[in-house]
PDB file of C-alpha atoms in Angstrom:
ATOM      1  CA  UNK A   1     -46.606  37.709 -21.930  1.00  0.00           C
ATOM      2  CA  UNK A   2     -47.769  34.530 -23.652  1.00  0.00           C
ATOM      3  CA  UNK A   3     -51.357  35.302 -22.613  1.00  0.00           C
ATOM      4  CA  UNK A   4     -51.069  38.705 -24.261  1.00  0.00           C
ATOM      5  CA  UNK A   5     -49.771  37.146 -27.459  1.00  0.00           C
ATOM      6  CA  UNK A   6     -52.504  34.513 -27.415  1.00  0.00           C
ATOM      7  CA  UNK A   7     -55.195  37.192 -26.954  1.00  0.00           C
ATOM      8  CA  UNK A   8     -53.676  39.268 -29.743  1.00  0.00           C
ATOM      9  CA  UNK A   9     -53.655  36.279 -32.099  1.00  0.00           C
ATOM     10  CA  UNK A  10     -57.256  35.470 -31.184  1.00  0.00           C
ATOM     11  CA  UNK A  11     -58.299  39.078 -31.757  1.00  0.00           C
ATOM     12  CA  UNK A  12     -56.631  39.100 -35.199  1.00  0.00           C
ATOM     13  CA  UNK A  13     -58.315  35.821 -36.116  1.00  0.00           C
ATOM     14  CA  UNK A  14     -61.695  37.207 -35.014  1.00  0.00           C
ATOM     15  CA  UNK A  15     -61.208  40.363 -37.087  1.00  0.00           C
ATOM     16  CA  UNK A  16     -60.335  38.321 -40.186  1.00  0.00           C
ATOM     17  CA  UNK A  17     -63.161  35.836 -39.665  1.00  0.00           C
ATOM     18  CA  UNK A  18     -65.935  38.310 -38.838  1.00  0.00           C
ATOM     19  CA  UNK A  19     -64.987  41.327 -40.960  1.00  0.00           C
ATOM     20  CA  UNK A  20     -63.501  39.462 -43.905  1.00  0.00           C
ATOM     21  CA  UNK A  21     -61.776  41.494 -46.589  1.00  0.00           C
ATOM     22  CA  UNK A  22     -62.100  44.904 -44.865  1.00  0.00           C
ATOM     23  CA  UNK A  23     -60.782  43.335 -41.652  1.00  0.00           C
ATOM     24  CA  UNK A  24     -57.730  41.995 -43.475  1.00  0.00           C
ATOM     25  CA  UNK A  25     -57.146  45.414 -45.043  1.00  0.00           C
ATOM     26  CA  UNK A  26     -57.325  47.077 -41.611  1.00  0.00           C
ATOM     27  CA  UNK A  27     -55.007  44.521 -40.029  1.00  0.00           C
ATOM     28  CA  UNK A  28     -52.527  44.966 -42.881  1.00  0.00           C
ATOM     29  CA  UNK A  29     -52.480  48.727 -42.315  1.00  0.00           C
ATOM     30  CA  UNK A  30     -51.747  48.121 -38.632  1.00  0.00           C
ATOM     31  CA  UNK A  31     -49.169  45.455 -39.454  1.00  0.00           C
ATOM     32  CA  UNK A  32     -47.277  47.615 -41.918  1.00  0.00           C
ATOM     33  CA  UNK A  33     -47.227  50.464 -39.409  1.00  0.00           C
ATOM     34  CA  UNK A  34     -45.631  47.975 -36.994  1.00  0.00           C
ATOM     35  CA  UNK A  35     -48.455  48.092 -34.551  1.00  0.00           C
ATOM     36  CA  UNK A  36     -48.967  44.884 -32.617  1.00  0.00           C
ATOM     37  CA  UNK A  37     -50.262  42.674 -35.444  1.00  0.00           C
ATOM     38  CA  UNK A  38     -47.647  40.999 -37.676  1.00  0.00           C
ATOM     39  CA  UNK A  39     -48.671  40.204 -41.239  1.00  0.00           C
ATOM     40  CA  UNK A  40     -46.999  36.829 -40.774  1.00  0.00           C
ATOM     41  CA  UNK A  41     -49.869  36.031 -38.402  1.00  0.00           C
ATOM     42  CA  UNK A  42     -52.736  37.614 -40.344  1.00  0.00           C
ATOM     43  CA  UNK A  43     -52.029  36.397 -43.870  1.00  0.00           C
ATOM     44  CA  UNK A  44     -51.577  32.656 -43.227  1.00  0.00           C
ATOM     45  CA  UNK A  45     -54.834  32.625 -41.264  1.00  0.00           C
ATOM     46  CA  UNK A  46     -56.528  34.504 -44.111  1.00  0.00           C
ATOM     47  CA  UNK A  47     -55.063  31.918 -46.484  1.00  0.00           C
ATOM     48  CA  UNK A  48     -56.414  29.127 -44.288  1.00  0.00           C
ATOM     49  CA  UNK A  49     -59.891  30.655 -44.527  1.00  0.00           C
ATOM     50  CA  UNK A  50     -59.463  30.926 -48.304  1.00  0.00           C
ATOM     51  CA  UNK A  51     -58.520  27.239 -48.389  1.00  0.00           C
ATOM     52  CA  UNK A  52     -61.575  26.382 -46.312  1.00  0.00           C
ATOM     53  CA  UNK A  53     -63.785  28.176 -48.835  1.00  0.00           C
ATOM     54  CA  UNK A  54     -64.835  31.062 -46.564  1.00  0.00           C
ATOM     55  CA  UNK A  55     -63.180  33.659 -48.815  1.00  0.00           C
ATOM     56  CA  UNK A  56     -61.782  33.901 -52.347  1.00  0.00           C
ATOM     57  CA  UNK A  57     -58.062  34.201 -53.044  1.00  0.00           C
ATOM     58  CA  UNK A  58     -57.965  37.254 -55.340  1.00  0.00           C
ATOM     59  CA  UNK A  59     -60.267  39.488 -53.270  1.00  0.00           C
ATOM     60  CA  UNK A  60     -58.229  38.498 -50.190  1.00  0.00           C
ATOM     61  CA  UNK A  61     -55.025  39.400 -52.033  1.00  0.00           C
ATOM     62  CA  UNK A  62     -56.568  42.714 -53.118  1.00  0.00           C
ATOM     63  CA  UNK A  63     -57.631  43.535 -49.543  1.00  0.00           C
ATOM     64  CA  UNK A  64     -54.209  42.704 -48.110  1.00  0.00           C
ATOM     65  CA  UNK A  65     -52.474  44.736 -50.811  1.00  0.00           C
ATOM     66  CA  UNK A  66     -54.819  47.691 -50.298  1.00  0.00           C
ATOM     67  CA  UNK A  67     -54.000  47.647 -46.589  1.00  0.00           C
ATOM     68  CA  UNK A  68     -50.258  47.542 -47.265  1.00  0.00           C
ATOM     69  CA  UNK A  69     -50.588  50.385 -49.764  1.00  0.00           C
ATOM     70  CA  UNK A  70     -52.579  52.397 -47.225  1.00  0.00           C
ATOM     71  CA  UNK A  71     -49.813  52.054 -44.644  1.00  0.00           C
ATOM     72  CA  UNK A  72     -47.227  53.044 -47.239  1.00  0.00           C
ATOM     73  CA  UNK A  73     -49.210  56.209 -47.942  1.00  0.00           C
ATOM     74  CA  UNK A  74     -49.369  57.010 -44.235  1.00  0.00           C
ATOM     75  CA  UNK A  75     -45.554  56.954 -44.189  1.00  0.00           C
ATOM     76  CA  UNK A  76     -44.840  58.395 -47.665  1.00  0.00           C
ATOM     77  CA  UNK A  77     -46.683  61.695 -47.330  1.00  0.00           C
ATOM     78  CA  UNK A  78     -45.190  62.824 -43.986  1.00  0.00           C
ATOM     79  CA  UNK A  79     -41.743  62.207 -45.464  1.00  0.00           C
ATOM     80  CA  UNK A  80     -42.696  64.239 -48.510  1.00  0.00           C
ATOM     81  CA  UNK A  81     -44.451  67.041 -46.616  1.00  0.00           C
ATOM     82  CA  UNK A  82     -42.172  67.384 -43.580  1.00  0.00           C
ATOM     83  CA  UNK A  83     -38.862  67.321 -45.380  1.00  0.00           C
ATOM     84  CA  UNK A  84     -35.586  65.956 -44.124  1.00  0.00           C
ATOM     85  CA  UNK A  85     -34.722  68.658 -41.602  1.00  0.00           C
ATOM     86  CA  UNK A  86     -38.014  68.452 -39.700  1.00  0.00           C
ATOM     87  CA  UNK A  87     -37.968  64.656 -39.805  1.00  0.00           C
ATOM     88  CA  UNK A  88     -34.438  64.660 -38.347  1.00  0.00           C
ATOM     89  CA  UNK A  89     -35.593  66.935 -35.513  1.00  0.00           C
ATOM     90  CA  UNK A  90     -38.537  64.624 -34.862  1.00  0.00           C
ATOM     91  CA  UNK A  91     -36.293  61.542 -34.822  1.00  0.00           C
ATOM     92  CA  UNK A  92     -33.793  63.318 -32.583  1.00  0.00           C
ATOM     93  CA  UNK A  93     -36.555  64.089 -30.128  1.00  0.00           C
ATOM     94  CA  UNK A  94     -38.779  60.986 -30.284  1.00  0.00           C
ATOM     95  CA  UNK A  95     -36.715  58.362 -32.132  1.00  0.00           C
ATOM     96  CA  UNK A  96     -35.868  56.457 -28.972  1.00  0.00           C
ATOM     97  CA  UNK A  97     -39.544  55.563 -28.620  1.00  0.00           C
ATOM     98  CA  UNK A  98     -39.699  53.934 -32.050  1.00  0.00           C
ATOM     99  CA  UNK A  99     -36.100  52.635 -32.030  1.00  0.00           C
ATOM    100  CA  UNK A 100     -34.925  54.921 -34.838  1.00  0.00           C
ATOM    101  CA  UNK A 101     -32.029  57.348 -34.772  1.00  0.00           C
ATOM    102  CA  UNK A 102     -30.470  59.741 -37.260  1.00  0.00           C
ATOM    103  CA  UNK A 103     -27.966  57.166 -38.472  1.00  0.00           C
ATOM    104  CA  UNK A 104     -30.922  55.015 -39.569  1.00  0.00           C
ATOM    105  CA  UNK A 105     -32.187  57.947 -41.647  1.00  0.00           C
ATOM    106  CA  UNK A 106     -28.719  58.338 -43.181  1.00  0.00           C
ATOM    107  CA  UNK A 107     -28.510  54.650 -44.072  1.00  0.00           C
ATOM    108  CA  UNK A 108     -32.012  54.642 -45.556  1.00  0.00           C
ATOM    109  CA  UNK A 109     -31.253  57.771 -47.575  1.00  0.00           C
ATOM    110  CA  UNK A 110     -28.027  56.305 -48.989  1.00  0.00           C
ATOM    111  CA  UNK A 111     -29.713  53.031 -49.839  1.00  0.00           C
ATOM    112  CA  UNK A 112     -32.553  54.854 -51.529  1.00  0.00           C
ATOM    113  CA  UNK A 113     -30.189  57.114 -53.512  1.00  0.00           C
ATOM    114  CA  UNK A 114     -28.192  54.108 -54.670  1.00  0.00           C
ATOM    115  CA  UNK A 115     -31.121  51.863 -55.647  1.00  0.00           C
ATOM    116  CA  UNK A 116     -34.102  54.215 -56.082  1.00  0.00           C
ATOM    117  CA  UNK A 117     -37.339  52.411 -56.844  1.00  0.00           C
ATOM    118  CA  UNK A 118     -35.757  48.986 -56.436  1.00  0.00           C
ATOM    119  CA  UNK A 119     -35.227  49.851 -52.757  1.00  0.00           C
ATOM    120  CA  UNK A 120     -38.995  50.309 -52.431  1.00  0.00           C
ATOM    121  CA  UNK A 121     -39.668  46.939 -54.045  1.00  0.00           C
ATOM    122  CA  UNK A 122     -37.039  45.050 -52.057  1.00  0.00           C
ATOM    123  CA  UNK A 123     -37.954  46.886 -48.839  1.00  0.00           C
ATOM    124  CA  UNK A 124     -41.471  45.490 -49.026  1.00  0.00           C
ATOM    125  CA  UNK A 125     -40.025  41.981 -49.150  1.00  0.00           C
ATOM    126  CA  UNK A 126     -37.868  42.322 -46.022  1.00  0.00           C
ATOM    127  CA  UNK A 127     -39.486  41.663 -42.635  1.00  0.00           C
ATOM    128  CA  UNK A 128     -39.325  44.717 -40.420  1.00  0.00           C
ATOM    129  CA  UNK A 129     -38.708  47.130 -43.303  1.00  0.00           C
ATOM    130  CA  UNK A 130     -41.938  46.954 -45.308  1.00  0.00           C
ATOM    131  CA  UNK A 131     -43.756  50.251 -45.454  1.00  0.00           C
ATOM    132  CA  UNK A 132     -40.942  52.119 -43.666  1.00  0.00           C
ATOM    133  CA  UNK A 133     -39.142  52.335 -47.001  1.00  0.00           C
ATOM    134  CA  UNK A 134     -41.863  54.815 -47.949  1.00  0.00           C
ATOM    135  CA  UNK A 135     -40.363  57.477 -45.678  1.00  0.00           C
ATOM    136  CA  UNK A 136     -37.130  57.950 -47.683  1.00  0.00           C
ATOM    137  CA  UNK A 137     -39.158  57.683 -50.902  1.00  0.00           C
ATOM    138  CA  UNK A 138     -41.242  60.627 -49.706  1.00  0.00           C
ATOM    139  CA  UNK A 139     -38.173  62.528 -48.522  1.00  0.00           C
ATOM    140  CA  UNK A 140     -36.490  62.096 -51.903  1.00  0.00           C
ATOM    141  CA  UNK A 141     -39.747  63.164 -53.598  1.00  0.00           C
ATOM    142  CA  UNK A 142     -40.112  59.995 -55.610  1.00  0.00           C
ATOM    143  CA  UNK A 143     -43.180  60.557 -57.825  1.00  0.00           C
ATOM    144  CA  UNK A 144     -46.136  58.847 -56.188  1.00  0.00           C
ATOM    145  CA  UNK A 145     -48.037  57.974 -59.397  1.00  0.00           C
ATOM    146  CA  UNK A 146     -45.155  56.196 -60.999  1.00  0.00           C
ATOM    147  CA  UNK A 147     -42.437  54.000 -59.685  1.00  0.00           C
ATOM    148  CA  UNK A 148     -43.394  54.398 -56.018  1.00  0.00           C
ATOM    149  CA  UNK A 149     -46.936  53.166 -56.571  1.00  0.00           C
ATOM    150  CA  UNK A 150     -45.856  50.369 -58.938  1.00  0.00           C
ATOM    151  CA  UNK A 151     -43.020  49.094 -56.737  1.00  0.00           C
ATOM    152  CA  UNK A 152     -45.126  49.338 -53.593  1.00  0.00           C
ATOM    153  CA  UNK A 153     -47.978  47.355 -55.125  1.00  0.00           C
ATOM    154  CA  UNK A 154     -45.630  44.783 -56.676  1.00  0.00           C
ATOM    155  CA  UNK A 155     -43.663  44.260 -53.454  1.00  0.00           C
ATOM    156  CA  UNK A 156     -46.856  44.019 -51.406  1.00  0.00           C
ATOM    157  CA  UNK A 157     -48.449  41.561 -53.838  1.00  0.00           C
ATOM    158  CA  UNK A 158     -45.380  39.306 -53.737  1.00  0.00           C
ATOM    159  CA  UNK A 159     -45.294  39.370 -49.921  1.00  0.00           C
ATOM    160  CA  UNK A 160     -49.046  38.804 -49.608  1.00  0.00           C
ATOM    161  CA  UNK A 161     -49.173  35.970 -52.156  1.00  0.00           C
ATOM    162  CA  UNK A 162     -46.381  34.156 -50.340  1.00  0.00           C
ATOM    163  CA  UNK A 163     -48.095  34.316 -46.961  1.00  0.00           C
ATOM    164  CA  UNK A 164     -51.670  33.756 -48.113  1.00  0.00           C
ATOM    165  CA  UNK A 165     -50.561  30.727 -50.136  1.00  0.00           C
ATOM    166  CA  UNK A 166     -48.594  29.445 -47.144  1.00  0.00           C
TER     167      UNK A 166
END
């Protein structure tokens, strides 16, 4: 298992080093979709390369934020287009594979109804939640070109600044 993790970390470092800003954006999409690359691994290494002078801070921040926004879009639009009933059927059928059940949808829906856009902002600052907060935002038809976009970008920028500066 440790060999797998070491190879994964090396692969992420190679992607950042060789592909630069687009590589960071791609890794951030994968990270926010909870595929095997955590942003807590990618962003500090990107920050190290910024500190070494290989890259600039603001373009790196822009690339990381663009990747996080891309992942949020991947999760926002299915929630918006599928609707709650179809999403519940999907979770009932396949949720065990992604460790989600209907009670998780209920909790997310209640949290989103109570806090609205603030839930999007705060969700992007909580490890493990991140872009997944986009699903209830899509289900509740939160306007994309408004609070959703602003809170998603703000939450992603705060997260990315913290880890790049680390």
